Amino acid sequence: MNIYDFDDTIFAGDSSVEFIKYSFVRHPFLVIWCLIKALKEAIKYLFKKSNFGLIKSELFSFVKYLSNIDDYMDKYVLKHQKHIKKFYLDQKKDDDVVISASFDFIVRPFCEKLGIKYIIATEYDTKKGKIIGKNCKGQEKIIRFNKVFEKTKVNEAYSDSLSDVPMFKIAKKAYLVKGDELIPYEK
């Protein structure tokens, strides 16, 4: 079993940023309104009166106003599937796991189109416009992985970020992904 981060690892770029840009073109006032709400949370965060999850939650809260999120996401994925990196397509396996801090409603449709069955991501209620639970980042990725795949051996781990060192620690081999280059990570 191999585990992968999604953004800047399998997906060239940040799928959440691309989603906001895509949505801004289609629903500019909704996105701006949510951006303002997120900025208010960011100011509170500077004074330790909020958390990053609330900022992220507010920024994407416009999705609760979209009439058919499944159709919307299908169109988004179709337009952005060219962002999937060739290295991944060349080596993908049936038991790959994607573990991402991005929201599940963004990551899941890409993974399903790629035939990836195992997806662990930050859960987001698109009807309420709120994060469910914790942001799936750093050590939280391993906690969630172990809940689903208790005592499963990981052959290789791939990520663009050192915040995923916890993923690297549970794998036999680990790789930092920089563009299309795979750099072996020494533990």
XYZ file of C-alpha atoms in Angstrom:
187
model
C 0.000 0.000 0.000
C 1.226 3.480 -0.926
C -0.064 6.720 0.597
C -0.215 10.099 -1.111
C -0.949 13.662 -0.182
C -3.143 15.263 -2.855
C -2.348 18.954 -3.463
C 1.009 19.592 -5.137
C 1.627 15.842 -4.942
C -0.856 14.066 -7.225
C -2.596 17.301 -8.248
C -0.345 19.977 -9.795
C -1.237 22.996 -7.687
C -3.733 23.427 -4.873
C -7.147 21.958 -5.682
C -8.858 24.206 -3.111
C -7.384 27.392 -4.583
C -8.351 26.192 -8.062
C -11.865 25.474 -6.773
C -12.213 28.990 -5.358
C -10.978 30.518 -8.636
C -13.377 28.308 -10.604
C -16.243 29.297 -8.304
C -15.334 32.991 -8.339
C -15.858 33.105 -12.105
C -19.282 31.472 -11.749
C -20.480 33.025 -8.452
C -18.340 36.111 -7.739
C -20.604 37.739 -5.137
C -21.005 34.542 -3.135
C -17.270 33.896 -3.098
C -16.440 37.510 -2.149
C -19.006 37.426 0.663
C -17.438 34.232 2.047
C -13.946 35.642 1.613
C -14.964 38.605 3.798
C -16.328 36.210 6.442
C -13.070 34.249 6.312
C -11.025 37.459 6.692
C -13.021 38.327 9.825
C -12.131 34.899 11.230
C -8.490 35.424 10.226
C -8.371 38.664 12.216
C -9.836 36.842 15.234
C -7.229 34.099 14.677
C -4.434 36.677 14.989
C -5.775 37.456 18.473
C -6.161 33.743 19.304
C -9.965 34.017 19.321
C -10.530 31.661 16.387
C -8.854 28.696 14.725
C -7.643 27.832 11.249
C -10.505 25.388 10.743
C -13.074 28.182 11.133
C -11.256 30.349 8.590
C -11.206 27.473 6.124
C -14.836 26.627 6.878
C -16.040 30.205 6.262
C -14.027 30.549 3.069
C -15.853 27.605 1.508
C -19.265 28.236 3.049
C -20.599 29.426 -0.331
C -20.965 25.764 -1.385
C -24.106 25.427 0.731
C -25.789 27.819 -1.706
C -24.924 25.823 -4.823
C -28.016 24.083 -6.150
C -26.437 20.756 -7.168
C -22.983 20.250 -5.683
C -22.475 16.870 -7.387
C -23.009 18.292 -10.891
C -20.929 21.339 -10.004
C -18.049 19.142 -8.844
C -18.291 16.938 -11.940
C -17.808 20.030 -14.113
C -14.964 21.284 -11.915
C -13.140 17.933 -12.069
C -13.637 17.647 -15.832
C -12.049 21.087 -16.325
C -9.167 20.370 -13.891
C -8.342 16.688 -14.441
C -5.367 17.838 -16.548
C -3.743 18.799 -13.205
C -3.195 15.132 -12.292
C 0.544 14.494 -12.501
C 1.958 11.966 -14.942
C 4.211 10.304 -12.346
C 1.113 9.269 -10.418
C -0.741 7.989 -13.473
C 2.332 5.914 -14.385
C 2.579 4.196 -10.990
C -0.943 4.131 -9.555
C -2.091 0.945 -7.835
C -5.455 -0.413 -6.746
C -4.709 -0.072 -3.036
C -3.405 3.528 -3.078
C -4.621 5.830 -0.306
C -4.971 9.593 -0.638
C -4.736 11.505 2.641
C -5.391 15.232 2.310
C -6.036 18.339 4.375
C -8.245 19.555 1.523
C -11.961 19.025 1.807
C -13.378 15.634 0.949
C -15.954 17.105 -1.445
C -13.079 18.485 -3.572
C -10.653 15.546 -3.383
C -13.127 12.659 -3.609
C -14.418 13.302 -7.172
C -10.857 13.425 -8.541
C -9.943 10.221 -6.720
C -13.083 8.438 -7.876
C -12.327 9.419 -11.478
C -8.804 7.974 -10.999
C -10.182 4.763 -9.478
C -8.732 5.506 -6.025
C -10.958 3.757 -3.494
C -9.358 4.934 -0.265
C -9.701 8.637 0.481
C -9.087 10.324 3.813
C -9.609 14.096 3.828
C -10.941 16.948 5.919
C -14.661 16.322 6.117
C -16.975 19.140 5.111
C -20.752 19.324 5.315
C -21.669 21.000 2.009
C -25.284 21.521 3.133
C -24.320 23.413 6.304
C -21.050 24.916 5.045
C -19.047 23.639 8.030
C -16.046 21.430 8.762
C -16.850 18.160 10.483
C -14.206 17.281 13.060
C -10.566 18.305 12.769
C -8.525 19.502 9.814
C -6.807 16.402 8.366
C -3.222 17.682 8.537
C 0.072 16.495 10.018
C -0.375 13.928 12.781
C -4.169 13.951 12.267
C -3.560 12.195 8.930
C -1.931 9.270 10.740
C -4.641 9.109 13.406
C -7.280 8.810 10.678
C -5.207 6.382 8.618
C -4.768 4.079 11.637
C -8.522 4.128 12.348
C -9.215 2.796 8.850
C -6.106 0.687 8.206
C -5.103 -0.608 11.625
C -1.711 -2.376 11.475
C -1.418 -2.031 7.692
C 2.114 -1.752 6.351
C 2.849 1.219 4.115
C 5.397 0.712 1.368
C 5.796 4.269 0.101
C 4.587 7.742 1.102
C 4.521 10.799 -1.169
C 4.026 14.454 -0.291
C 5.189 17.905 -1.323
C 5.376 19.099 2.289
C 7.423 18.389 5.392
C 4.211 18.794 7.389
C 3.649 15.211 6.186
C 6.713 13.796 7.956
C 4.267 11.773 10.130
C 3.213 10.001 6.892
C 6.844 9.463 5.965
C 7.589 7.869 9.337
C 5.086 5.039 8.839
C 6.335 4.145 5.345
C 9.281 1.970 4.325
C 10.240 4.602 1.723
C 9.212 8.240 1.456
C 9.437 10.819 -1.301
C 9.180 14.587 -1.370
C 7.415 15.625 -4.542
C 8.736 18.830 -6.089
C 6.950 19.477 -9.373
C 7.484 16.229 -11.278
C 10.618 15.290 -9.361
C 10.523 12.601 -6.660
C 13.197 13.189 -4.027
C 13.908 10.324 -1.615
C 13.305 11.476 1.967
C 15.842 10.287 4.502
C 14.310 9.669 7.901
